[in-house]
Tab-separated table of C-alpha atoms in Angstrom:
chain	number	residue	atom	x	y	z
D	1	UNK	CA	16.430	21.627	-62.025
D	2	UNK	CA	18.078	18.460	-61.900
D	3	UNK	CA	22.000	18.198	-61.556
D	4	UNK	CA	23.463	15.809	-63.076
D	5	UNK	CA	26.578	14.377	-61.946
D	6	UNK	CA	25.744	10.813	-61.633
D	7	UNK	CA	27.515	7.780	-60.415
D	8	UNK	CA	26.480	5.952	-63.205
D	9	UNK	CA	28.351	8.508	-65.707
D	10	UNK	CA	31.604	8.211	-63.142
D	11	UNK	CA	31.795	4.617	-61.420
D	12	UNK	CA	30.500	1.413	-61.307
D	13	UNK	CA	27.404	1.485	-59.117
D	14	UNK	CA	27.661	-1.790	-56.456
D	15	UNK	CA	24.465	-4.168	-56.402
D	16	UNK	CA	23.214	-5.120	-52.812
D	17	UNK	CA	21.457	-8.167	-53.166
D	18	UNK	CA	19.054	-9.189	-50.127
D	19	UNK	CA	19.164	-12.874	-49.436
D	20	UNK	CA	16.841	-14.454	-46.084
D	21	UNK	CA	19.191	-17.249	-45.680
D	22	UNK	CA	22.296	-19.513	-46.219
D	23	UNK	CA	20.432	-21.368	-49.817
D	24	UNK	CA	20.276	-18.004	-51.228
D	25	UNK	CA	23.521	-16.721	-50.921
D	26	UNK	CA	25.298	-18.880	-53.405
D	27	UNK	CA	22.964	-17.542	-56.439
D	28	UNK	CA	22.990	-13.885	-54.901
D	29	UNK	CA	27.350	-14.335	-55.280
D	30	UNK	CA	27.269	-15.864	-58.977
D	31	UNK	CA	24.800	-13.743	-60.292
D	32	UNK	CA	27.648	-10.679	-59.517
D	33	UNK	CA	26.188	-8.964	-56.167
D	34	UNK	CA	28.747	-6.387	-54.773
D	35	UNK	CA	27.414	-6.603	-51.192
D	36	UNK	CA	25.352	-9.327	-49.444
D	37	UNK	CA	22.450	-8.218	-47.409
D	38	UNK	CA	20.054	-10.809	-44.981
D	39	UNK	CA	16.328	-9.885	-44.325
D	40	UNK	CA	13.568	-11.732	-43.756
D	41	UNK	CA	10.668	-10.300	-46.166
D	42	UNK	CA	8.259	-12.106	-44.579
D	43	UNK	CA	9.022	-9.748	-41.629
D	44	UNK	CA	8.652	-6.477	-43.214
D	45	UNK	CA	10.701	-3.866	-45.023
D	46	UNK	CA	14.063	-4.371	-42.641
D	47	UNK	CA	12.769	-7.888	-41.546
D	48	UNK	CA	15.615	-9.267	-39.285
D	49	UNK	CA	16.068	-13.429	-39.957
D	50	UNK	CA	15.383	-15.330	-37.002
D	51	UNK	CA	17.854	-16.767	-34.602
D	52	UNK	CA	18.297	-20.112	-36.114
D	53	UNK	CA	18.564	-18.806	-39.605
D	54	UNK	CA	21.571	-16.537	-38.127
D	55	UNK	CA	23.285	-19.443	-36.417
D	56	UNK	CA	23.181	-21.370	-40.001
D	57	UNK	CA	24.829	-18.145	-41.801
D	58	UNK	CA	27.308	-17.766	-38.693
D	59	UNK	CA	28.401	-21.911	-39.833
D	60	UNK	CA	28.556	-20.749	-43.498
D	61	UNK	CA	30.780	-17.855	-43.188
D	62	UNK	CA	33.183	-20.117	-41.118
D	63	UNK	CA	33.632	-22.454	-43.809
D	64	UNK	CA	33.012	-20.084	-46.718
D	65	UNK	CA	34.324	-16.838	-46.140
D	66	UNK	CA	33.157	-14.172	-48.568
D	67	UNK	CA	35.307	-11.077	-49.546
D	68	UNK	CA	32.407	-8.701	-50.193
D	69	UNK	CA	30.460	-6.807	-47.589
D	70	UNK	CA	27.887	-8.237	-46.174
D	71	UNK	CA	24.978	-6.256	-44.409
D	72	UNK	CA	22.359	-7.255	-41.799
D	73	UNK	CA	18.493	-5.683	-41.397
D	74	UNK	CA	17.713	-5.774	-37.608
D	75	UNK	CA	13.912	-4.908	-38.404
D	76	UNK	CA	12.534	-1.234	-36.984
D	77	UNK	CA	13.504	0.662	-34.084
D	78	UNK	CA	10.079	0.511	-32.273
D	79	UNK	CA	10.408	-3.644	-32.191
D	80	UNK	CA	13.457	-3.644	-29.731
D	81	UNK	CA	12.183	-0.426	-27.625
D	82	UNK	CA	12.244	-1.362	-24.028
D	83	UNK	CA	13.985	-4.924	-24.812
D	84	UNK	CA	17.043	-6.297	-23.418
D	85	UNK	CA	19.616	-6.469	-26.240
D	86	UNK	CA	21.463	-9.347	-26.447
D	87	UNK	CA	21.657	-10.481	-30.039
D	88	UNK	CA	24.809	-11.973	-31.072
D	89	UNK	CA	25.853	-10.730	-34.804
D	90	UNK	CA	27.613	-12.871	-36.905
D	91	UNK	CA	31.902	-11.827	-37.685
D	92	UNK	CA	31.338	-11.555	-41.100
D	93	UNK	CA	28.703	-8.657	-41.142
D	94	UNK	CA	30.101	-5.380	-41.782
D	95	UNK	CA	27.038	-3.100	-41.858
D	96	UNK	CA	23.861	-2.924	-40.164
D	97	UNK	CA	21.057	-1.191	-40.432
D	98	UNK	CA	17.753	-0.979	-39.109
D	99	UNK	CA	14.309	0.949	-40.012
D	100	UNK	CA	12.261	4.312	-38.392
D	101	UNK	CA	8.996	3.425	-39.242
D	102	UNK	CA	6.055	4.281	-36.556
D	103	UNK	CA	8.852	6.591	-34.897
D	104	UNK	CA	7.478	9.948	-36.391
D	105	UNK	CA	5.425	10.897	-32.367
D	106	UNK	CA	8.898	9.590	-30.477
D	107	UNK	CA	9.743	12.676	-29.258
D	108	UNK	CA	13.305	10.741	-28.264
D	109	UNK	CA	13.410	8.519	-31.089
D	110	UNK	CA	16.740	9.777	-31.830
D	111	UNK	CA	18.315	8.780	-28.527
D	112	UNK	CA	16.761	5.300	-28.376
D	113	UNK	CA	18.620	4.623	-31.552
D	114	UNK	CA	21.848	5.837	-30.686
D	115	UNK	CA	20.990	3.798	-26.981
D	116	UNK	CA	20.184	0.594	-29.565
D	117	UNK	CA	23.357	0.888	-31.919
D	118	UNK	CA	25.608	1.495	-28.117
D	119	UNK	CA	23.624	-2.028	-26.704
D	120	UNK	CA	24.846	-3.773	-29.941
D	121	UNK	CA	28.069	-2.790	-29.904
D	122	UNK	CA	28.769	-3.732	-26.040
D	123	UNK	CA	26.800	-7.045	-26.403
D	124	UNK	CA	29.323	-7.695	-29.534
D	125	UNK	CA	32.175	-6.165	-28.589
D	126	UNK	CA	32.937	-4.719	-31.678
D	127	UNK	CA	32.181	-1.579	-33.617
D	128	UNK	CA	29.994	-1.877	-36.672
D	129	UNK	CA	29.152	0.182	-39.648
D	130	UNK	CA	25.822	1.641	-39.224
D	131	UNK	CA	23.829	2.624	-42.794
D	132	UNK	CA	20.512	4.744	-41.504
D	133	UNK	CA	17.549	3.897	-43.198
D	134	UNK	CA	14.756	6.649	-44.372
D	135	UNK	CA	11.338	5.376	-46.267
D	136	UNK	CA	10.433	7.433	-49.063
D	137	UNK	CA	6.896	7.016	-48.080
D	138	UNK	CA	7.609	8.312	-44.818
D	139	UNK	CA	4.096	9.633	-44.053
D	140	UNK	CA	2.627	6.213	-44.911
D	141	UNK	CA	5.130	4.513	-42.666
D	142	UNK	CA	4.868	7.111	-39.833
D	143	UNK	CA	8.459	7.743	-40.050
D	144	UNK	CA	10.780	10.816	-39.699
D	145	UNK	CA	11.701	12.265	-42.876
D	146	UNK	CA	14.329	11.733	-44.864
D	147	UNK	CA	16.139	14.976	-43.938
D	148	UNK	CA	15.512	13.902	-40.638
D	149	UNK	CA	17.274	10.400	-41.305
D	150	UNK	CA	19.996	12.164	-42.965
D	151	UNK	CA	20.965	14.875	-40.324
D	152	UNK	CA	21.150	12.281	-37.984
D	153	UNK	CA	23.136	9.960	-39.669
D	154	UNK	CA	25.607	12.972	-40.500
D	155	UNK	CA	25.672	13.821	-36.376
D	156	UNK	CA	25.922	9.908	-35.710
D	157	UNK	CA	28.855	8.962	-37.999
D	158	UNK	CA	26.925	6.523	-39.886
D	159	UNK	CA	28.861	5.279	-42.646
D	160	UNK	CA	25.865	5.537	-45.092
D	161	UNK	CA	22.740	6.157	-45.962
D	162	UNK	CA	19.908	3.882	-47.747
D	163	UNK	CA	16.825	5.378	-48.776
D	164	UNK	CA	14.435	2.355	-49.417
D	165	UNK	CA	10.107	1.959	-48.947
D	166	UNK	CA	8.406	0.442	-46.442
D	167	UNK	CA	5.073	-0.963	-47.991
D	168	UNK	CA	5.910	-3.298	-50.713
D	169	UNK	CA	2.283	-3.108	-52.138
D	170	UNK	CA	3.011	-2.503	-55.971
D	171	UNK	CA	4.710	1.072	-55.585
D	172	UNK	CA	8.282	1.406	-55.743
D	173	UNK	CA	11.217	4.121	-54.427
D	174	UNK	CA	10.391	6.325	-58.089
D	175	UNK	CA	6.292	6.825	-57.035
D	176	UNK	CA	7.306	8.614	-53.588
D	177	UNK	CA	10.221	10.854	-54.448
D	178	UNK	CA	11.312	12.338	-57.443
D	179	UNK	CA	14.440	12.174	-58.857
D	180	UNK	CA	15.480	16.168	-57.785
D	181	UNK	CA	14.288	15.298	-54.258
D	182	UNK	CA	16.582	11.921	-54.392
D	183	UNK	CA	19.305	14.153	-56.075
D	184	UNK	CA	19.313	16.645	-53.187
D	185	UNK	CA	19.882	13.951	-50.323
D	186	UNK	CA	22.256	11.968	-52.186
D	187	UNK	CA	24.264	14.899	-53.045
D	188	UNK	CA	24.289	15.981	-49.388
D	189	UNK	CA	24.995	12.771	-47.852
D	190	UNK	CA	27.876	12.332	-50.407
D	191	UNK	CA	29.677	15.717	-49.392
D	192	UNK	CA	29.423	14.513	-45.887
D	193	UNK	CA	31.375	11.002	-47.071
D	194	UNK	CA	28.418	8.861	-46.402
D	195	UNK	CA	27.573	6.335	-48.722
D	196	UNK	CA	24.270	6.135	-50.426
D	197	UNK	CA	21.940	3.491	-51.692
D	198	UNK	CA	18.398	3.332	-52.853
D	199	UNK	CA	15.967	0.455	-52.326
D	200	UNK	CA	12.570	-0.361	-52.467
D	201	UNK	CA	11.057	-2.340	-55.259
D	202	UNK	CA	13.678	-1.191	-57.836
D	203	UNK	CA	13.396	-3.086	-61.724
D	204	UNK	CA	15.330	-2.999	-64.803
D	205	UNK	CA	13.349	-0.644	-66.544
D	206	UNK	CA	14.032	2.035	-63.493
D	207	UNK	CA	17.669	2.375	-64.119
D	208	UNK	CA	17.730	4.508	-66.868
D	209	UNK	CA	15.730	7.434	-64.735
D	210	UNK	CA	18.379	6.786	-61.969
D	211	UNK	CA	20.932	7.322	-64.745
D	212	UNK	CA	20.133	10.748	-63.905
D	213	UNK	CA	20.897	10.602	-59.954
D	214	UNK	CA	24.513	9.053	-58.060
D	215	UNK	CA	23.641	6.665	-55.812
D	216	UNK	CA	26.904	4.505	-55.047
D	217	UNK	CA	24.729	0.969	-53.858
D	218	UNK	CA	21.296	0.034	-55.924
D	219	UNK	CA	19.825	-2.431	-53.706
D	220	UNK	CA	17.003	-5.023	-54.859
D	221	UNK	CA	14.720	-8.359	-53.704
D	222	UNK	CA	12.178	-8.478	-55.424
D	223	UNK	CA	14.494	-7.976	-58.850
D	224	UNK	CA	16.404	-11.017	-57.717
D	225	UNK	CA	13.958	-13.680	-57.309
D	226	UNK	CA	11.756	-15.593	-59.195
D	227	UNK	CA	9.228	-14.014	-61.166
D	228	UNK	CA	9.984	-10.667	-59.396
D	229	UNK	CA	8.543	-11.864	-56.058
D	230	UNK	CA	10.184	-10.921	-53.015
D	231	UNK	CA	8.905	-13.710	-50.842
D	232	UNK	CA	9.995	-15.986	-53.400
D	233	UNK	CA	13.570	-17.380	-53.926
D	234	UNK	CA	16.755	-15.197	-55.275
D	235	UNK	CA	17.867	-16.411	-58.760
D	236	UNK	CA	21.189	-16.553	-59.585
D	237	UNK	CA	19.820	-15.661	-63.482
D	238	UNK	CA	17.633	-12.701	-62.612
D	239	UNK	CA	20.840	-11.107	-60.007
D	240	UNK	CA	23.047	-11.293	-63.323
D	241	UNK	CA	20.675	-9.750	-65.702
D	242	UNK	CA	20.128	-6.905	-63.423
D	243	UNK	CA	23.891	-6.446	-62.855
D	244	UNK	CA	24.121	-6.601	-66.756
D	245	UNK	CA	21.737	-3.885	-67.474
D	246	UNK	CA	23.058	-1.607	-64.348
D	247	UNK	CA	26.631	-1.900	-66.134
D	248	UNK	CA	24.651	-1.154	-69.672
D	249	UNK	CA	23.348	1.591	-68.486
D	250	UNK	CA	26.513	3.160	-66.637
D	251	UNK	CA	27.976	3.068	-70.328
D	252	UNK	CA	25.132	4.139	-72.235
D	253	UNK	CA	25.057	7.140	-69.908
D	254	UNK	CA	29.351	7.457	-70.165
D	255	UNK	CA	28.532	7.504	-74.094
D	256	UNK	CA	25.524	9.993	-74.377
């Protein structure tokens, strides 16, 4: 049976907008996002944006610094194996994340991330906030499982976890695990401290099912852009009305 003790009854729930570069963050801040994400979803689920597009954020955030969190995809795990690391992340990024997918027959998939995240770090200098990624449709993506994900984002120290799809075919987070199976992780990864979001093709009309689940970060694309295309651009008008409705239904749940 599913317990309900969600963040929508308790707190507000922060929206994680995903922008793929520098025109699209203006819109993502006005409509109301709570955390600023880059990805290129031309590249995939976790798409990273490509060097040039990182310089030109780098020059933004030096001349426009933002107060909110801002997160970075670095694409999937398998993509970097046996690569020299040497990207250069931006100041102004505070979490980063990057996907499993195709990492399910890795018998030492869990090292090669942790050897990743260390590369990062030295090549930076600096420690980051890591947010683990699990796909719902795991089996589809050849991923580990979420439990997997979780457990090793509770041994890593990760400061959260985000549970999101990788195909982005028409399905979203709601067709590939139901709400006491999302319930169960978040509820785990929350006594453990981490933070949790949920991703993957999220609308309007899903909030009121997630009323029933405490995620602290909804994160969306294809919500934010015109005519609910992810490829297409984020609109400042379609980020609002989806934080407007997320804070409708946080009281509509408070009042029932």
């Amino acid at each position: 049976m599913l317990l309900v003790s969600s963040a929508l009854n308790s707190h507000r729930v922060q929206l994680l907008v995903s922008v793929r570069n520098r025109d699209e963050i203006a819109p993502a801040l006005m409509g109301g996002c709570d955390i600023l994400d880059f990805k290129d979803p031309f590249q995939g689920a976790l798409g990273m944006i490509d060097a040039e597009t990182l310089c030109s954020i780098t020059e933004y955030f030096e001349s426009h610094p933002v107060e909110i969190p801002v997160s970075l995809a670095l694409g999937e795990l398998i993509e970097w194996s046996g690569n020299r690391i040497a990207t250069r992340i931006p100041s102004a990024i505070t979490y980063l994340k990057m996907g499993l997918a195709h990492t399910r027959q890795m018998a030492d998939w869990y090292s090669d991330w942790q050897d990743f995240k260390q590369q990062i770090e030295e090549t930076n200098q600096t420690t980051f906030q890591w947010i683990a990624v699990a796909y719902a449709d795991w089996e589809q993506a050849e991923a580990v499982s979420p439990q997997e994900v979780l457990t090793a984002a509770i041994d890593s120290g990760c400061a959260g976890l985000l549970i999101d799809t990788f195909f982005k075919q028409g399905q979203s987070l709601l067709d590939h695990l139901s709400l006491d199976e999302l319930n169960a992780l978040i509820e785990q990864a929350q006594s453990q401290r981490l933070k949790i979001a949920l991703a993957g093709s999220l609308r309007q009309k899903d909030l009121a099912a997630l009323s029933g689940v405490s995620p602290d970060i909804i994160g969306i694309r294809s919500a934010a852009c015109r005519g609910n295309l992810r490829t297409d651009s984020v609109q400042e008008q379609a980020v609002r009305d989806f934080r407007r409705q997320l804070d409708q239904q946080s009281a509509l749940t408070r009042s029932g």
